[in-house]
Short mmCIF file of C-alpha atoms in Angstrom, two decimals:
data_model
loop_
_atom_site.label_atom_id
_atom_site.label_comp_id
_atom_site.label_asym_id
_atom_site.label_seq_id
_atom_site.Cartn_x
_atom_site.Cartn_y
_atom_site.Cartn_z
CA MET A 1 4.77 -66.07 30.69
CA THR A 2 4.46 -67.77 34.04
CA LEU A 3 1.33 -69.56 35.14
CA HIS A 4 -0.16 -67.81 38.15
CA ARG A 5 -1.98 -70.26 40.41
CA GLN A 6 -4.31 -69.87 43.34
CA GLY A 7 -3.14 -71.81 46.42
CA PHE A 8 -5.28 -74.23 48.42
CA ALA A 9 -5.00 -75.79 51.82
CA HIS A 10 -6.53 -79.14 50.89
CA ALA A 11 -4.59 -80.31 47.83
CA PRO A 12 -1.20 -79.84 46.14
CA ILE A 13 -1.19 -77.09 43.54
CA ALA A 14 0.03 -79.42 40.78
CA VAL A 15 -2.88 -81.77 41.44
CA LEU A 16 -5.39 -78.93 41.54
CA GLY A 17 -4.08 -77.52 38.27
CA ALA A 18 -4.80 -80.81 36.55
CA ALA A 19 -8.29 -80.96 37.96
CA LEU A 20 -10.11 -78.12 36.34
CA GLY A 21 -10.71 -78.99 32.70
CA ALA A 22 -11.33 -76.03 30.35
CA CYS A 23 -11.45 -73.18 32.82
CA VAL A 24 -9.99 -70.03 34.30
CA ILE A 25 -8.23 -70.62 37.62
CA ALA A 26 -6.70 -67.19 38.19
CA PRO A 27 -7.92 -64.73 39.06
CA THR A 28 -11.00 -65.93 40.90
CA ASP A 29 -14.40 -64.42 40.23
CA ASP A 30 -15.44 -61.55 42.54
CA SER A 31 -11.84 -60.87 43.57
CA THR A 32 -10.08 -57.50 43.74
CA VAL A 33 -7.02 -56.57 41.70
CA GLY A 34 -4.32 -54.40 43.24
CA SER A 35 -4.57 -51.74 40.55
CA ARG A 36 -6.06 -51.33 37.11
CA HIS A 37 -2.80 -49.66 36.07
CA THR A 38 -0.82 -52.89 36.39
CA ALA A 39 -0.91 -55.84 34.02
CA LEU A 40 -3.81 -58.28 34.34
CA ALA A 41 -2.53 -61.88 34.54
CA LEU A 42 -4.88 -64.77 33.78
CA SER A 43 -4.28 -68.51 33.64
CA GLY A 44 -6.16 -71.76 33.33
CA TYR A 45 -6.57 -74.87 31.21
CA ALA A 46 -7.87 -75.58 27.72
CA SER A 47 -9.28 -78.77 26.22
CA ALA A 48 -6.77 -78.99 23.35
CA ALA A 49 -3.10 -78.26 22.71
CA SER A 50 -2.08 -75.12 20.79
CA ASN A 51 -5.71 -74.15 20.57
CA VAL A 52 -7.00 -70.62 19.97
CA LEU A 53 -8.34 -68.74 22.98
CA GLU A 54 -9.78 -65.26 23.32
CA LEU A 55 -9.91 -62.83 26.21
CA ARG A 56 -12.97 -60.62 25.95
CA ALA A 57 -13.91 -57.66 28.12
CA TRP A 58 -17.13 -55.70 28.50
CA ASN A 59 -16.66 -52.25 26.98
CA TYR A 60 -18.76 -49.77 28.96
CA GLN A 61 -18.45 -47.20 26.18
CA ARG A 62 -19.95 -49.49 23.54
CA GLY A 63 -22.12 -51.58 25.84
CA ALA A 64 -20.75 -54.75 24.23
CA TRP A 65 -18.21 -57.53 24.63
CA GLU A 66 -14.94 -56.70 22.91
CA LEU A 67 -12.02 -58.90 21.88
CA VAL A 68 -8.91 -57.78 23.78
CA ARG A 69 -6.37 -60.51 23.07
CA SER A 70 -6.04 -63.77 21.12
CA PHE A 71 -3.56 -66.41 22.27
CA ARG A 72 -2.99 -70.19 22.30
CA SER A 73 -2.88 -72.94 24.87
CA GLY A 74 0.32 -74.83 25.59
CA THR A 75 1.39 -78.24 24.35
CA SER A 76 2.19 -80.07 27.60
CA ALA A 77 -0.66 -82.36 28.65
CA ILE A 78 -1.74 -83.12 32.21
CA GLY A 79 -4.71 -84.99 33.60
CA ARG A 80 -5.82 -88.50 34.53
CA ASP A 81 -8.94 -89.35 32.52
CA GLN A 82 -9.04 -86.22 30.37
CA ARG A 83 -5.95 -84.46 29.05
CA ILE A 84 -5.90 -80.69 29.44
CA TYR A 85 -3.40 -78.00 28.44
CA GLY A 86 -2.28 -75.00 30.45
CA TRP A 87 -2.53 -71.45 29.20
CA SER A 88 -1.61 -68.05 30.58
CA THR A 89 -1.69 -64.49 29.31
CA THR A 90 -0.75 -61.14 30.78
CA VAL A 91 -2.46 -58.04 29.42
CA PRO A 92 -0.74 -54.68 30.02
CA LEU A 93 -2.79 -51.56 30.63
CA VAL A 94 -6.35 -52.87 30.54
CA GLY A 95 -8.16 -49.68 29.58
CA ASN A 96 -10.58 -47.67 31.70
CA ARG A 97 -13.31 -48.47 29.14
CA TYR A 98 -13.40 -51.98 30.65
CA TRP A 99 -13.67 -50.79 34.26
CA VAL A 100 -15.91 -47.72 34.45
CA SER A 101 -18.56 -45.85 32.49
CA PRO A 102 -17.43 -43.07 30.11
CA GLY A 103 -16.43 -39.86 31.86
CA ALA A 104 -16.07 -41.39 35.32
CA PRO A 105 -13.47 -39.52 37.42
CA CYS A 106 -10.27 -41.24 38.45
CA ALA A 107 -11.57 -41.42 42.04
CA THR A 108 -14.25 -43.91 40.92
CA PRO A 109 -13.58 -47.58 41.81
CA GLY A 110 -13.95 -49.95 38.87
CA THR A 111 -15.73 -53.22 38.10
CA GLY A 112 -14.51 -55.22 35.13
CA ARG A 113 -16.23 -58.09 33.34
CA PHE A 114 -14.03 -60.59 31.49
CA GLN A 115 -14.52 -63.86 29.62
CA VAL A 116 -12.10 -66.40 28.17
CA ARG A 117 -13.31 -68.49 25.22
CA GLU A 118 -11.79 -71.52 23.47
CA LEU A 119 -12.37 -72.30 19.80
CA GLN A 120 -14.19 -75.60 19.21
CA HIS A 121 -15.32 -77.33 16.02
CA GLU A 122 -18.92 -76.32 16.77
CA GLY A 123 -18.09 -72.76 17.86
CA TRP A 124 -16.77 -70.99 20.92
CA LEU A 125 -16.69 -72.57 24.37
CA VAL A 126 -16.79 -70.07 27.25
CA LEU A 127 -14.45 -71.29 29.96
CA LYS A 128 -15.83 -71.88 33.45
CA THR A 129 -14.81 -69.69 36.37
CA PHE A 130 -14.68 -70.13 40.14
CA ASP A 131 -15.29 -67.74 43.00
CA ALA A 132 -13.64 -68.26 46.40
CA ASP A 133 -16.26 -70.79 47.52
CA GLY A 134 -15.97 -72.64 44.20
CA MET A 135 -12.21 -72.90 44.59
CA ALA A 136 -12.58 -74.22 48.13
CA CYS A 137 -15.09 -76.78 46.85
CA LEU A 138 -12.68 -77.76 44.12
CA GLY A 139 -9.87 -78.27 46.60
CA ASP A 140 -12.05 -80.50 48.74
CA GLU A 141 -13.20 -82.56 45.74
CA ILE A 142 -9.69 -83.12 44.46
CA ALA A 143 -8.41 -83.99 47.93
CA SER A 144 -11.10 -86.68 48.15
CA GLY A 145 -9.98 -88.23 44.85
CA THR A 146 -12.63 -86.85 42.49
CA ASP A 147 -11.44 -86.61 38.89
CA PHE A 148 -10.92 -83.08 37.61
CA ALA A 149 -13.84 -83.08 35.14
CA ALA A 150 -16.34 -84.17 37.77
CA ALA A 151 -14.83 -81.79 40.34
CA GLY A 152 -15.01 -78.88 37.94
CA ALA A 153 -18.59 -79.68 36.98
CA ALA A 154 -19.56 -79.84 40.64
CA CYS A 155 -17.76 -76.70 41.77
CA HIS A 156 -17.64 -74.08 38.99
CA THR A 157 -19.65 -70.97 39.78
CA GLY A 158 -19.95 -69.19 36.43
CA ASP A 159 -18.46 -68.41 33.04
CA GLU A 160 -17.49 -64.78 33.60
CA LEU A 161 -14.92 -63.01 35.76
CA ARG A 162 -16.16 -60.00 37.66
CA LEU A 163 -13.16 -58.16 39.07
CA PHE A 164 -13.04 -55.12 41.29
CA ALA A 165 -10.37 -52.41 41.14
CA PRO A 166 -9.58 -49.43 43.39
CA ASP A 167 -9.67 -45.88 42.06
CA ALA A 168 -7.22 -44.82 39.37
CA CYS A 169 -5.91 -41.64 41.01
CA VAL A 170 -2.28 -41.11 42.06
CA THR A 171 -0.60 -38.42 44.14
CA ALA A 172 1.53 -36.32 41.82
CA PRO A 173 5.15 -35.87 42.94
CA THR A 174 7.14 -32.66 42.53
CA SER A 175 8.62 -33.75 39.21
CA ASP A 176 8.22 -36.47 36.61
CA THR A 177 11.41 -37.53 34.84
CA THR A 178 10.16 -40.78 33.28
CA ARG A 179 8.10 -41.31 30.16
CA PRO A 180 4.60 -42.78 30.42
CA SER A 181 3.63 -46.26 29.26
CA VAL A 182 1.40 -46.68 26.22
CA VAL A 183 -0.02 -49.61 24.25
CA LEU A 184 -1.89 -49.66 20.93
CA ARG A 185 -4.29 -52.54 20.29
CA ALA A 186 -6.29 -53.36 17.18
CA THR A 187 -8.88 -55.98 16.36
CA ASP A 188 -11.21 -56.94 13.54
CA ASP A 189 -13.28 -58.90 16.11
CA THR A 190 -11.53 -62.08 14.94
CA ARG A 191 -7.82 -61.31 15.33
CA THR A 192 -5.86 -58.95 17.58
CA TRP A 193 -2.62 -57.00 17.31
CA GLU A 194 -0.73 -55.12 20.01
CA VAL A 195 2.36 -52.88 20.08
CA GLN A 196 4.22 -50.89 22.73
CA PRO A 197 7.20 -48.52 22.44
CA GLY A 198 10.29 -50.47 21.48
CA ASP A 199 8.42 -53.31 19.77
CA PHE A 200 9.32 -54.36 16.26
CA THR A 201 6.56 -54.40 13.66
CA THR A 202 6.59 -55.66 10.12
CA PHE A 203 6.14 -53.25 7.22
CA ASP A 204 3.72 -55.61 5.50
CA PRO A 205 0.18 -54.30 6.00
CA ILE A 206 -2.37 -56.52 7.72
CA VAL A 207 -5.28 -57.24 5.40
CA VAL A 208 -8.69 -56.81 7.05
CA HIS A 209 -11.60 -58.10 4.97
CA GLY A 210 -15.07 -56.76 5.68
CA GLY A 211 -13.86 -53.27 6.49
CA LEU A 212 -14.04 -53.23 10.31
CA LEU A 213 -11.07 -52.25 12.45
CA ARG A 214 -11.14 -51.20 16.11
CA LEU A 215 -8.18 -49.18 17.40
CA ARG A 216 -7.60 -48.79 21.16
CA ALA A 217 -4.83 -46.84 22.90
CA ASP A 218 -4.16 -46.87 26.64
CA GLY A 219 -1.56 -44.93 28.57
CA HIS A 220 -0.35 -44.84 32.16
CA ASP A 221 2.03 -42.78 34.24
CA PRO A 222 2.39 -43.33 38.01
CA GLN A 223 3.25 -39.63 38.40
CA GLY A 224 0.17 -38.43 36.52
CA LEU A 225 -0.91 -38.53 32.87
CA THR A 226 -2.25 -35.70 30.70
CA THR A 227 -3.23 -37.17 27.30
CA VAL A 228 -3.43 -40.37 25.27
CA GLN A 229 -4.01 -40.18 21.54
CA ILE A 230 -4.30 -42.26 18.40
CA ASP A 231 -2.93 -40.73 15.21
CA TYR A 232 -3.79 -42.42 11.94
CA GLU A 233 -3.54 -41.71 8.26
CA ALA A 234 -6.00 -43.16 5.77
CA GLU A 235 -5.15 -43.53 2.08
CA VAL A 236 -8.40 -44.13 0.20
CA LEU A 237 -8.22 -45.71 -3.25
CA CYS A 238 -11.20 -45.10 -5.55
CA ARG A 239 -11.68 -46.51 -9.07
CA ALA A 240 -13.78 -45.32 -12.02
CA ALA A 241 -15.48 -47.51 -14.60
CA ASP A 242 -12.73 -46.79 -17.16
CA GLY A 243 -10.12 -48.20 -14.75
CA SER A 244 -8.68 -44.87 -13.69
CA THR A 245 -8.03 -44.37 -9.98
CA ALA A 246 -8.07 -41.55 -7.47
CA LEU A 247 -6.12 -41.58 -4.20
CA ARG A 248 -7.25 -39.46 -1.27
CA ARG A 249 -5.18 -39.06 1.90
CA ILE A 250 -6.55 -37.77 5.19
CA TYR A 251 -5.22 -37.56 8.76
CA PHE A 252 -7.17 -38.14 11.97
CA ARG A 253 -6.55 -37.88 15.71
CA GLU A 254 -8.54 -39.40 18.55
CA TYR A 255 -7.57 -38.38 22.06
CA ASP A 256 -8.56 -38.56 25.71
CA PRO A 257 -9.34 -36.40 27.62
CA ALA A 258 -10.81 -33.44 25.73
CA VAL A 259 -9.15 -31.06 28.20
CA PRO A 260 -5.79 -32.31 29.57
CA PRO A 261 -5.60 -32.01 33.36
CA THR A 262 -3.10 -29.80 35.16
CA ILE A 263 -0.64 -31.91 37.14
CA THR A 264 -0.17 -30.15 40.49
CA PRO A 265 2.38 -31.67 42.90
CA GLY A 266 0.65 -33.17 45.92
CA ALA A 267 -2.74 -33.36 44.18
CA ARG A 268 -4.65 -36.53 43.34
CA VAL A 269 -4.54 -36.78 39.55
CA PRO A 270 -5.41 -39.36 36.86
CA ALA A 271 -2.79 -41.98 36.12
CA SER A 272 -4.39 -43.41 32.99
CA PHE A 273 -6.42 -42.45 29.94
CA GLY A 274 -7.61 -44.35 26.88
CA ALA A 275 -8.64 -43.39 23.36
CA GLY A 276 -10.52 -45.51 20.86
CA VAL A 277 -12.00 -45.41 17.38
CA ASP A 278 -13.93 -47.91 15.24
CA LEU A 279 -13.17 -47.71 11.51
CA THR A 280 -15.35 -49.16 8.77
CA ALA A 281 -14.81 -49.13 5.04
CA SER A 282 -18.20 -47.51 4.47
CA SER A 283 -17.21 -44.50 6.59
CA PHE A 284 -14.60 -43.55 3.96
CA ARG A 285 -16.84 -43.72 0.89
CA TYR A 286 -17.50 -39.97 1.02
CA LEU A 287 -13.87 -39.39 0.02
CA CYS A 288 -14.38 -41.03 -3.39
CA PRO A 289 -15.18 -38.62 -6.24
CA SER A 290 -18.52 -38.91 -8.01
CA GLY A 291 -18.58 -41.79 -10.49
CA THR A 292 -15.98 -43.87 -8.65
CA THR A 293 -16.23 -46.77 -6.23
CA LEU A 294 -14.28 -47.44 -3.07
CA ARG A 295 -11.62 -50.13 -3.48
CA THR A 296 -9.32 -50.19 -0.43
CA ILE A 297 -8.27 -48.07 2.54
CA ALA A 298 -4.69 -48.17 3.82
CA VAL A 299 -4.51 -47.22 7.52
CA TYR A 300 -1.29 -46.26 9.33
CA ALA A 301 -1.79 -45.89 13.09
CA THR A 302 0.33 -45.01 16.11
CA ALA A 303 -0.50 -44.21 19.73
CA ALA A 304 1.15 -41.68 22.05
CA ALA A 305 0.93 -40.85 25.75
CA PHE A 306 1.93 -37.52 27.35
CA ASN A 307 2.73 -36.47 30.90
CA ARG A 308 3.84 -33.04 32.10
CA THR A 309 7.16 -33.33 30.26
CA ALA A 310 7.47 -32.41 26.60
CA THR A 311 8.61 -35.83 25.33
CA PRO A 312 5.83 -38.41 24.73
CA SER A 313 5.98 -42.18 24.50
CA VAL A 314 5.03 -43.35 21.00
CA THR A 315 4.31 -46.85 19.71
CA PRO A 316 5.56 -48.26 16.42
CA GLU A 317 3.22 -47.95 13.48
CA LEU A 318 0.61 -50.60 12.73
CA ARG A 319 -0.38 -50.83 9.05
CA PHE A 320 -3.66 -52.19 7.77
CA THR A 321 -5.47 -52.54 4.46
CA LEU A 322 -9.25 -52.46 4.75
CA SER A 323 -11.32 -53.89 1.95
CA PRO A 324 -15.12 -53.44 1.75
#
């Protein structure tokens, strides 16, 4: 991934990059993205090499911060008095749930709230952010010879990115000969996993202790989208006191929207949809026969996106084992 930097008139970009400490330098707070259909690129600096960072977004559906991606800082150090380490991440198809309230039409502009955190010995450090005035201040401070830590302390304007996005409608052409894009993400609120069509995934299931798994699917088609769905199978293992076991298998589907839109050429139509489901071990206990206890749940999940053609885009399967 390439590091996307904000330019300044007062100082060289390489010098400015070294001057920020643990922070987000791109995008700037209160800025506008070109589209919420395109990938969201972020970059900045962390306090340690190869350290764990998290991108979190405010989920309007849940009314809570949600882990979107985990990643690590780089290993090349820069800085004069304090060494810092660059990081960058690009997130494809940031879902509508992070831009607008549930049920908002595609003609609604969006506002997203994002945070980047770095893991420290004492807990999580939320990285500082800069709006346009803060970045101008930073450029002036660095140009005058102020060290990056002091400049960042003097000029940062917050610890959250508020980004604005235009509406998510597109004008449907006469035909659509390309498949839509789709991504399936999963998190246990500590780790994240992500697959798109064509990715390779291991057949070894991911063990999730504590029984919480959040599945999120997002799809996009610049000619108009009709449906995004998550399909998952749950194999529920139950055990009796005598050691005997019972295995129950059940299939589920989560999809958005409830009624797929009609794609009419020349009309303004939605370009993206997103489906989500939160799974907990306790929600599967009802499948265990009387006199048995729940042991594990094996989950096999894929995501698919559909446009007006008959052939969908489908992700590889993610496999999980949930334990209570």
